[in-house]
Amino acid sequence: ELMKGLPNLQVYPASRLSAADVLGFGAPVVALATGATWRRDGIGRLHREPQPGFDSAGVLTPDDLMSTEVPDLPPGPVVIYDDDRYYMAAVLAEKLALEGRAVTLVTTGGTAAAWAYFTEELDRTNARLLSLGVILRTSSAVVSFDGAGAEVSCLFSDRREVLAAVGLVTVTARSPEDSLYRELIENPAALGDSGIRLLQRVGDCLAPALIAHAVHAGHRFARELDASKPWDAARRELAAP
């Protein structure tokens, strides 16, 4: 229905394009909005280096838990390490708790989903997690994992404790999924031969952020296509007098 008024639009759902596919379209302008993936090494706001044991089989990301092929974990408790501080860790904690898992949410924030204060979801989110039996460990970080336990450190005292866990879910930072972009720019001659005059990353492919930022990036890209000069991102529409 949405495409009836757009005869020049072609959609290829569930199709991963290769560099050869992009070059073969012959489009003069290409925007790559290939998104981002969650890191599983612990790097985020707090940790600047991969953490010990985060490369083991029991470490999962939000992408893993939300995929159509959910990885199997043996029966037992799961620790979620949240250094993102918004909704994702809470969503996954609820999902696992409803599946019958014992869940401990360890967050570097002062509360679960601390950023939800700004969206007025904080109280309801924390109340929901507690009602499901999720254990909250705030102002703390997971510093290692060995497949049977997650070592947790207090941010203020560095006091440490090992929590039993068969799995660790990391909700930390995201990495741009820009491999297609990098493959394309490695061959500028092929870009020229294909007629591509502009190749640009948009949204999370350039810099992972909130959904609002991705929407703005796509809107700005479209606005600037036919503009004589770059669109002023700070511009505001004014009401008619």
mmCIF file of C-alpha atoms in Angstrom:
data_model
loop_
_atom_site.group_PDB
_atom_site.id
_atom_site.type_symbol
_atom_site.label_atom_id
_atom_site.label_comp_id
_atom_site.label_asym_id
_atom_site.label_seq_id
_atom_site.Cartn_x
_atom_site.Cartn_y
_atom_site.Cartn_z
ATOM 1 C CA GLU A 1 0.000 0.000 0.000
ATOM 2 C CA LEU A 2 2.785 2.399 0.906
ATOM 3 C CA MET A 3 4.520 1.881 -2.442
ATOM 4 C CA LYS A 4 1.522 2.472 -4.732
ATOM 5 C CA GLY A 5 2.339 6.170 -4.996
ATOM 6 C CA LEU A 6 6.081 5.564 -5.377
ATOM 7 C CA PRO A 7 6.643 3.816 -8.703
ATOM 8 C CA ASN A 8 10.359 4.654 -8.590
ATOM 9 C CA LEU A 9 10.867 2.781 -5.316
ATOM 10 C CA GLN A 10 12.124 -0.785 -5.234
ATOM 11 C CA VAL A 11 12.303 -2.742 -1.982
ATOM 12 C CA TYR A 12 14.380 -5.873 -1.384
ATOM 13 C CA PRO A 13 13.362 -7.148 2.078
ATOM 14 C CA ALA A 14 15.618 -9.567 3.939
ATOM 15 C CA SER A 15 18.329 -9.185 1.304
ATOM 16 C CA ARG A 16 21.932 -8.462 2.243
ATOM 17 C CA LEU A 17 23.640 -6.486 -0.496
ATOM 18 C CA SER A 18 27.263 -7.071 -1.376
ATOM 19 C CA ALA A 19 29.611 -4.398 -2.712
ATOM 20 C CA ALA A 20 29.110 -5.857 -6.196
ATOM 21 C CA ASP A 21 25.331 -5.491 -5.810
ATOM 22 C CA VAL A 22 25.646 -1.818 -4.850
ATOM 23 C CA LEU A 23 27.969 -1.103 -7.763
ATOM 24 C CA GLY A 24 25.646 -2.930 -10.131
ATOM 25 C CA PHE A 25 22.652 -0.703 -9.423
ATOM 26 C CA GLY A 26 24.299 2.235 -11.144
ATOM 27 C CA ALA A 27 22.734 4.709 -8.713
ATOM 28 C CA PRO A 28 24.554 8.073 -8.558
ATOM 29 C CA VAL A 29 23.847 8.517 -4.819
ATOM 30 C CA VAL A 30 24.136 5.746 -2.246
ATOM 31 C CA ALA A 31 23.201 6.050 1.431
ATOM 32 C CA LEU A 32 24.302 3.185 3.624
ATOM 33 C CA ALA A 33 22.079 2.764 6.682
ATOM 34 C CA THR A 34 23.366 -0.652 7.713
ATOM 35 C CA GLY A 35 23.009 -0.015 11.436
ATOM 36 C CA ALA A 36 25.144 -1.227 14.308
ATOM 37 C CA THR A 37 25.650 -4.317 16.449
ATOM 38 C CA TRP A 38 26.046 -4.654 20.217
ATOM 39 C CA ARG A 39 29.534 -5.326 21.501
ATOM 40 C CA ARG A 40 30.143 -8.467 23.537
ATOM 41 C CA ASP A 41 33.595 -7.592 24.951
ATOM 42 C CA GLY A 42 32.427 -5.271 27.747
ATOM 43 C CA ILE A 43 33.728 -2.042 26.221
ATOM 44 C CA GLY A 44 31.384 0.854 26.910
ATOM 45 C CA ARG A 45 31.058 3.889 29.174
ATOM 46 C CA LEU A 46 33.184 2.360 31.937
ATOM 47 C CA HIS A 47 35.466 -0.279 30.446
ATOM 48 C CA ARG A 48 37.870 0.869 27.747
ATOM 49 C CA GLU A 49 39.426 -2.554 27.214
ATOM 50 C CA PRO A 50 37.897 -6.023 26.663
ATOM 51 C CA GLN A 51 37.164 -7.746 29.958
ATOM 52 C CA PRO A 52 38.476 -11.209 30.951
ATOM 53 C CA GLY A 53 36.224 -14.059 29.861
ATOM 54 C CA PHE A 54 33.837 -11.925 27.838
ATOM 55 C CA ASP A 55 34.840 -13.917 24.751
ATOM 56 C CA SER A 56 33.441 -17.179 26.171
ATOM 57 C CA ALA A 57 30.452 -19.045 24.752
ATOM 58 C CA GLY A 58 28.185 -18.016 27.604
ATOM 59 C CA VAL A 59 28.418 -14.306 26.785
ATOM 60 C CA LEU A 60 25.467 -13.015 24.754
ATOM 61 C CA THR A 61 24.372 -9.651 23.380
ATOM 62 C CA PRO A 62 20.914 -8.145 22.808
ATOM 63 C CA ASP A 63 21.317 -9.113 19.140
ATOM 64 C CA ASP A 64 21.734 -12.742 20.197
ATOM 65 C CA LEU A 65 18.668 -12.772 22.449
ATOM 66 C CA MET A 66 16.461 -11.017 19.901
ATOM 67 C CA SER A 67 17.521 -13.112 16.910
ATOM 68 C CA THR A 68 15.352 -15.811 15.374
ATOM 69 C CA GLU A 69 17.935 -18.382 16.477
ATOM 70 C CA VAL A 70 18.267 -17.754 20.198
ATOM 71 C CA PRO A 71 21.433 -19.390 21.592
ATOM 72 C CA ASP A 72 20.878 -22.181 24.078
ATOM 73 C CA LEU A 73 22.016 -21.679 27.653
ATOM 74 C CA PRO A 74 22.062 -24.428 30.288
ATOM 75 C CA PRO A 75 19.561 -24.082 33.134
ATOM 76 C CA GLY A 76 20.652 -21.593 35.741
ATOM 77 C CA PRO A 77 20.878 -17.910 36.628
ATOM 78 C CA VAL A 78 21.824 -15.176 34.184
ATOM 79 C CA VAL A 79 23.557 -11.866 34.842
ATOM 80 C CA ILE A 80 22.853 -8.856 32.653
ATOM 81 C CA TYR A 81 25.580 -6.240 32.609
ATOM 82 C CA ASP A 82 24.111 -2.860 31.711
ATOM 83 C CA ASP A 83 26.435 0.011 30.850
ATOM 84 C CA ASP A 84 23.926 1.488 28.377
ATOM 85 C CA ARG A 85 21.534 2.647 31.135
ATOM 86 C CA TYR A 86 18.395 2.882 29.026
ATOM 87 C CA TYR A 87 15.589 0.457 28.192
ATOM 88 C CA MET A 88 17.397 -2.466 26.546
ATOM 89 C CA ALA A 89 18.751 -4.195 29.650
ATOM 90 C CA ALA A 90 15.378 -3.918 31.381
ATOM 91 C CA VAL A 91 13.614 -5.391 28.348
ATOM 92 C CA LEU A 92 15.991 -8.360 28.294
ATOM 93 C CA ALA A 93 15.723 -8.840 32.069
ATOM 94 C CA GLU A 94 11.943 -9.032 31.760
ATOM 95 C CA LYS A 95 12.208 -11.442 28.819
ATOM 96 C CA LEU A 96 14.501 -13.815 30.681
ATOM 97 C CA ALA A 97 12.542 -13.568 33.945
ATOM 98 C CA LEU A 98 9.298 -14.441 32.162
ATOM 99 C CA GLU A 99 11.083 -17.471 30.699
ATOM 100 C CA GLY A 100 11.708 -18.655 34.250
ATOM 101 C CA ARG A 101 15.316 -17.552 34.614
ATOM 102 C CA ALA A 102 16.773 -16.155 37.812
ATOM 103 C CA VAL A 103 18.086 -12.763 36.658
ATOM 104 C CA THR A 104 20.434 -10.258 38.255
ATOM 105 C CA LEU A 105 20.772 -6.914 36.507
ATOM 106 C CA VAL A 106 24.119 -5.268 37.232
ATOM 107 C CA THR A 107 24.232 -1.646 36.115
ATOM 108 C CA THR A 108 26.770 1.157 36.307
ATOM 109 C CA GLY A 109 23.854 3.549 36.827
ATOM 110 C CA GLY A 110 22.375 4.533 40.164
ATOM 111 C CA THR A 111 19.127 2.739 39.253
ATOM 112 C CA ALA A 112 18.060 0.295 36.610
ATOM 113 C CA ALA A 113 17.481 2.127 33.297
ATOM 114 C CA ALA A 114 18.797 5.371 34.776
ATOM 115 C CA TRP A 115 18.374 7.324 31.524
ATOM 116 C CA ALA A 116 14.647 6.505 31.603
ATOM 117 C CA TYR A 117 14.326 9.331 34.127
ATOM 118 C CA PHE A 118 14.243 11.679 31.140
ATOM 119 C CA THR A 119 11.423 9.745 29.458
ATOM 120 C CA GLU A 120 9.382 9.318 32.645
ATOM 121 C CA GLU A 121 9.710 5.522 32.518
ATOM 122 C CA LEU A 122 12.116 5.115 35.426
ATOM 123 C CA ASP A 123 9.683 4.325 38.247
ATOM 124 C CA ARG A 124 7.554 1.918 36.228
ATOM 125 C CA THR A 125 10.600 0.142 34.818
ATOM 126 C CA ASN A 126 12.168 -0.475 38.221
ATOM 127 C CA ALA A 127 8.842 -1.479 39.773
ATOM 128 C CA ARG A 128 8.228 -3.959 36.957
ATOM 129 C CA LEU A 129 11.655 -5.564 37.317
ATOM 130 C CA LEU A 130 11.268 -5.928 41.084
ATOM 131 C CA SER A 131 7.797 -7.422 40.668
ATOM 132 C CA LEU A 132 9.319 -10.104 38.434
ATOM 133 C CA GLY A 133 11.960 -10.977 41.016
ATOM 134 C CA VAL A 134 14.870 -9.438 39.114
ATOM 135 C CA ILE A 135 17.719 -8.626 41.502
ATOM 136 C CA LEU A 136 19.180 -5.159 40.941
ATOM 137 C CA ARG A 137 22.849 -4.356 41.598
ATOM 138 C CA THR A 138 23.366 -0.652 40.967
ATOM 139 C CA SER A 139 26.568 1.434 40.756
ATOM 140 C CA SER A 140 28.420 -1.757 39.883
ATOM 141 C CA ALA A 141 30.185 -3.354 36.941
ATOM 142 C CA VAL A 142 30.932 -6.863 35.738
ATOM 143 C CA VAL A 143 34.709 -7.161 35.429
ATOM 144 C CA SER A 144 35.123 -10.831 34.475
ATOM 145 C CA PHE A 145 33.201 -13.989 33.583
ATOM 146 C CA ASP A 146 34.323 -17.616 33.603
ATOM 147 C CA GLY A 147 31.217 -19.473 32.419
ATOM 148 C CA ALA A 148 30.034 -20.244 35.945
ATOM 149 C CA GLY A 149 30.139 -16.854 37.618
ATOM 150 C CA ALA A 150 30.323 -13.133 36.941
ATOM 151 C CA GLU A 151 32.700 -11.057 39.050
ATOM 152 C CA VAL A 152 31.049 -7.787 40.073
ATOM 153 C CA SER A 153 32.870 -4.712 41.324
ATOM 154 C CA CYS A 154 31.368 -1.792 43.269
ATOM 155 C CA LEU A 155 32.171 1.474 41.484
ATOM 156 C CA PHE A 156 32.752 3.327 44.741
ATOM 157 C CA SER A 157 34.670 0.857 46.880
ATOM 158 C CA ASP A 158 35.972 -1.687 44.339
ATOM 159 C CA ARG A 159 34.567 -4.354 46.685
ATOM 160 C CA ARG A 160 34.137 -7.512 44.597
ATOM 161 C CA GLU A 161 31.773 -10.466 44.612
ATOM 162 C CA VAL A 162 31.201 -13.404 42.274
ATOM 163 C CA LEU A 163 27.585 -14.019 41.260
ATOM 164 C CA ALA A 164 26.640 -17.481 40.039
ATOM 165 C CA ALA A 165 25.743 -17.281 36.349
ATOM 166 C CA VAL A 166 25.599 -19.698 33.429
ATOM 167 C CA GLY A 167 25.283 -16.766 31.059
ATOM 168 C CA LEU A 168 26.247 -13.102 30.859
ATOM 169 C CA VAL A 169 24.331 -10.641 28.691
ATOM 170 C CA THR A 170 26.319 -7.523 27.819
ATOM 171 C CA VAL A 171 24.404 -4.300 27.144
ATOM 172 C CA THR A 172 27.270 -1.881 26.773
ATOM 173 C CA ALA A 173 28.213 -0.101 23.536
ATOM 174 C CA ARG A 174 27.483 -0.701 19.864
ATOM 175 C CA SER A 175 29.837 -0.851 16.894
ATOM 176 C CA PRO A 176 28.877 0.535 13.466
ATOM 177 C CA GLU A 177 28.098 -2.144 10.900
ATOM 178 C CA ASP A 178 30.171 -0.407 8.239
ATOM 179 C CA SER A 179 31.976 -3.293 6.556
ATOM 180 C CA LEU A 180 30.055 -2.714 3.295
ATOM 181 C CA TYR A 181 31.036 0.965 3.293
ATOM 182 C CA ARG A 182 34.697 0.159 3.899
ATOM 183 C CA GLU A 183 34.717 -2.430 1.129
ATOM 184 C CA LEU A 184 33.256 0.081 -1.304
ATOM 185 C CA ILE A 185 35.619 2.963 -0.507
ATOM 186 C CA GLU A 186 38.624 0.686 -0.869
ATOM 187 C CA ASN A 187 38.025 0.721 -4.625
ATOM 188 C CA PRO A 188 37.414 4.329 -5.746
ATOM 189 C CA ALA A 189 37.940 3.364 -9.380
ATOM 190 C CA ALA A 190 35.019 0.931 -9.214
ATOM 191 C CA LEU A 191 32.854 3.625 -7.622
ATOM 192 C CA GLY A 192 33.640 5.976 -10.480
ATOM 193 C CA ASP A 193 33.004 3.341 -13.140
ATOM 194 C CA SER A 194 29.619 2.503 -11.600
ATOM 195 C CA GLY A 195 28.497 6.139 -11.706
ATOM 196 C CA ILE A 196 28.364 6.601 -7.925
ATOM 197 C CA ARG A 197 29.170 10.247 -7.173
ATOM 198 C CA LEU A 198 28.149 10.231 -3.516
ATOM 199 C CA LEU A 199 28.541 7.419 -0.998
ATOM 200 C CA GLN A 200 27.511 8.314 2.535
ATOM 201 C CA ARG A 201 26.922 6.525 5.817
ATOM 202 C CA VAL A 202 23.687 7.415 7.610
ATOM 203 C CA GLY A 203 22.474 6.771 11.153
ATOM 204 C CA ASP A 204 24.003 4.024 13.298
ATOM 205 C CA CYS A 205 26.273 2.985 10.434
ATOM 206 C CA LEU A 206 28.104 6.279 10.999
ATOM 207 C CA ALA A 207 27.652 6.689 14.754
ATOM 208 C CA PRO A 208 25.387 4.522 16.952
ATOM 209 C CA ALA A 209 22.897 6.649 18.877
ATOM 210 C CA LEU A 210 19.193 6.888 19.725
ATOM 211 C CA ILE A 211 16.419 6.149 17.232
ATOM 212 C CA ALA A 212 15.672 9.874 17.105
ATOM 213 C CA HIS A 213 19.193 10.544 15.856
ATOM 214 C CA ALA A 214 18.872 7.938 13.107
ATOM 215 C CA VAL A 215 15.561 9.430 11.963
ATOM 216 C CA HIS A 216 17.115 12.894 11.914
ATOM 217 C CA ALA A 217 20.119 11.635 9.949
ATOM 218 C CA GLY A 218 17.893 10.062 7.282
ATOM 219 C CA HIS A 219 15.744 13.192 7.073
ATOM 220 C CA ARG A 220 18.765 15.445 6.761
ATOM 221 C CA PHE A 221 20.307 13.268 4.047
ATOM 222 C CA ALA A 222 17.106 13.502 1.993
ATOM 223 C CA ARG A 223 16.791 17.262 2.562
ATOM 224 C CA GLU A 224 20.339 17.888 1.366
ATOM 225 C CA LEU A 225 20.102 15.811 -1.813
ATOM 226 C CA ASP A 226 18.606 18.649 -3.848
ATOM 227 C CA ALA A 227 19.828 21.541 -1.721
ATOM 228 C CA SER A 228 22.236 24.101 -3.105
ATOM 229 C CA LYS A 229 24.046 24.119 0.243
ATOM 230 C CA PRO A 230 23.999 21.844 3.299
ATOM 231 C CA TRP A 231 20.820 22.020 5.301
ATOM 232 C CA ASP A 232 21.221 23.815 8.608
ATOM 233 C CA ALA A 233 20.586 21.153 11.267
ATOM 234 C CA ALA A 234 19.689 23.874 13.763
ATOM 235 C CA ARG A 235 16.915 25.253 11.564
ATOM 236 C CA ARG A 236 13.448 25.407 13.068
ATOM 237 C CA GLU A 237 10.187 25.730 11.173
ATOM 238 C CA LEU A 238 8.368 28.920 12.091
ATOM 239 C CA ALA A 239 4.620 29.238 12.392
ATOM 240 C CA ALA A 240 2.953 31.477 9.826
ATOM 241 C CA PRO A 241 2.288 34.984 11.156
#
